[in-house]
Amino acid sequence: MNESAVSEARGMTVATAFAGMRGVAPVVFRAGCPECRGRFELSASALRLAIGASDRTTFYSFTCPDCGASVRKPAGERIVELLTDGGVRTLRLHSTV
């Protein structure tokens, strides 16, 4: 950054820096419950992602908003990428061996 740009940036307020920006729509994920067969959309805060050492120990989970069942589903590489990019809280499982 050149000197004049630095000077301008120092005098800039947050309101000025973000003027004209529009709100960002929250990310929602479509999901289904194997218990009640309900189909719904969940926010990133309603999901949890656990990343383990193998495909068998990598999964996402949520509570069904329709019936209250705890749901756990496997998460392959693409699902992991989508959930992490969408802001889902992630827990990394470590081996104790």
mmCIF file of C-alpha atoms in Angstrom:
data_model
loop_
_atom_site.group_PDB
_atom_site.id
_atom_site.type_symbol
_atom_site.label_atom_id
_atom_site.label_comp_id
_atom_site.label_asym_id
_atom_site.label_seq_id
_atom_site.Cartn_x
_atom_site.Cartn_y
_atom_site.Cartn_z
ATOM 1 C CA MET A 1 0.000 0.000 0.000
ATOM 2 C CA ASN A 2 1.385 3.409 -0.862
ATOM 3 C CA GLU A 3 1.662 6.288 1.636
ATOM 4 C CA SER A 4 -1.466 8.158 0.526
ATOM 5 C CA ALA A 5 -3.556 4.989 0.688
ATOM 6 C CA VAL A 6 -2.317 4.338 4.234
ATOM 7 C CA SER A 7 -3.197 7.907 5.239
ATOM 8 C CA GLU A 8 -6.684 7.553 3.771
ATOM 9 C CA ALA A 9 -7.197 4.192 5.474
ATOM 10 C CA ARG A 10 -6.233 5.610 8.875
ATOM 11 C CA GLY A 11 -8.856 8.354 8.597
ATOM 12 C CA MET A 12 -11.577 6.006 7.423
ATOM 13 C CA THR A 13 -14.400 5.020 9.757
ATOM 14 C CA VAL A 14 -15.995 1.582 9.813
ATOM 15 C CA ALA A 15 -19.209 3.106 8.468
ATOM 16 C CA THR A 16 -17.319 4.597 5.520
ATOM 17 C CA ALA A 17 -15.422 1.387 4.821
ATOM 18 C CA PHE A 18 -18.601 -0.669 4.666
ATOM 19 C CA ALA A 19 -20.885 1.941 3.080
ATOM 20 C CA GLY A 20 -22.932 0.463 0.287
ATOM 21 C CA MET A 21 -22.465 -3.128 1.401
ATOM 22 C CA ARG A 22 -25.601 -5.139 1.694
ATOM 23 C CA GLY A 23 -26.354 -7.690 4.360
ATOM 24 C CA VAL A 24 -25.271 -11.215 3.661
ATOM 25 C CA ALA A 25 -27.992 -13.838 3.718
ATOM 26 C CA PRO A 26 -27.336 -16.491 6.345
ATOM 27 C CA VAL A 27 -26.289 -19.902 5.072
ATOM 28 C CA VAL A 28 -28.898 -22.614 5.481
ATOM 29 C CA PHE A 29 -28.527 -26.337 4.962
ATOM 30 C CA ARG A 30 -31.248 -28.754 3.870
ATOM 31 C CA ALA A 31 -31.563 -31.821 6.025
ATOM 32 C CA GLY A 32 -33.896 -34.690 6.730
ATOM 33 C CA CYS A 33 -34.754 -36.764 9.776
ATOM 34 C CA PRO A 34 -34.622 -40.563 9.449
ATOM 35 C CA GLU A 35 -37.020 -40.919 12.413
ATOM 36 C CA CYS A 36 -39.999 -38.773 11.386
ATOM 37 C CA ARG A 37 -39.026 -38.289 7.717
ATOM 38 C CA GLY A 38 -39.280 -34.520 8.184
ATOM 39 C CA ARG A 39 -37.478 -32.267 5.683
ATOM 40 C CA PHE A 40 -36.296 -28.832 6.776
ATOM 41 C CA GLU A 41 -33.593 -26.178 6.583
ATOM 42 C CA LEU A 42 -31.087 -25.625 9.400
ATOM 43 C CA SER A 43 -28.754 -22.735 10.122
ATOM 44 C CA ALA A 44 -25.049 -23.354 10.632
ATOM 45 C CA SER A 45 -25.520 -22.920 14.395
ATOM 46 C CA ALA A 46 -27.954 -25.875 14.486
ATOM 47 C CA LEU A 47 -25.355 -28.297 13.095
ATOM 48 C CA ARG A 48 -22.163 -29.803 14.522
ATOM 49 C CA LEU A 49 -19.398 -31.420 12.489
ATOM 50 C CA ALA A 50 -16.984 -33.978 13.932
ATOM 51 C CA ILE A 51 -13.898 -34.781 11.874
ATOM 52 C CA GLY A 52 -12.223 -38.039 12.777
ATOM 53 C CA ALA A 53 -9.320 -40.063 11.467
ATOM 54 C CA SER A 54 -11.493 -42.038 9.045
ATOM 55 C CA ASP A 55 -14.753 -41.870 7.103
ATOM 56 C CA ARG A 56 -16.427 -43.851 9.889
ATOM 57 C CA THR A 57 -15.534 -41.224 12.492
ATOM 58 C CA THR A 58 -16.385 -38.140 10.425
ATOM 59 C CA PHE A 59 -20.011 -37.088 10.756
ATOM 60 C CA TYR A 60 -22.388 -34.201 11.289
ATOM 61 C CA SER A 61 -25.205 -34.065 13.785
ATOM 62 C CA PHE A 62 -28.270 -32.028 14.654
ATOM 63 C CA THR A 63 -31.517 -32.242 16.584
ATOM 64 C CA CYS A 64 -34.617 -32.672 14.440
ATOM 65 C CA PRO A 65 -36.772 -29.560 14.835
ATOM 66 C CA ASP A 66 -39.921 -31.621 14.117
ATOM 67 C CA CYS A 67 -39.601 -34.614 16.478
ATOM 68 C CA GLY A 68 -36.583 -33.761 18.660
ATOM 69 C CA ALA A 69 -34.561 -36.840 17.635
ATOM 70 C CA SER A 70 -30.763 -36.644 17.741
ATOM 71 C CA VAL A 71 -29.564 -37.254 14.194
ATOM 72 C CA ARG A 72 -26.047 -38.274 13.173
ATOM 73 C CA LYS A 73 -25.070 -38.690 9.523
ATOM 74 C CA PRO A 74 -21.770 -39.550 7.829
ATOM 75 C CA ALA A 75 -19.871 -36.682 6.197
ATOM 76 C CA GLY A 76 -17.666 -37.266 3.193
ATOM 77 C CA GLU A 77 -15.105 -34.787 1.911
ATOM 78 C CA ARG A 78 -17.629 -32.664 -0.013
ATOM 79 C CA ILE A 79 -20.036 -32.430 2.943
ATOM 80 C CA VAL A 80 -17.154 -31.472 5.253
ATOM 81 C CA GLU A 81 -16.129 -28.736 2.807
ATOM 82 C CA LEU A 82 -19.667 -27.351 2.493
ATOM 83 C CA LEU A 83 -20.302 -27.373 6.238
ATOM 84 C CA THR A 84 -16.995 -25.769 7.192
ATOM 85 C CA ASP A 85 -17.335 -23.128 4.455
ATOM 86 C CA GLY A 86 -20.842 -22.437 5.738
ATOM 87 C CA GLY A 87 -19.650 -21.736 9.276
ATOM 88 C CA VAL A 88 -20.687 -24.957 11.028
ATOM 89 C CA ARG A 89 -18.881 -25.451 14.331
ATOM 90 C CA THR A 90 -16.288 -28.203 13.938
ATOM 91 C CA LEU A 91 -14.789 -30.625 16.437
ATOM 92 C CA ARG A 92 -11.619 -32.446 15.434
ATOM 93 C CA LEU A 93 -11.407 -35.911 16.965
ATOM 94 C CA HIS A 94 -7.899 -37.075 17.769
ATOM 95 C CA SER A 95 -6.677 -40.621 18.131
ATOM 96 C CA THR A 96 -5.525 -41.611 21.627
ATOM 97 C CA VAL A 97 -3.210 -44.327 20.299
#
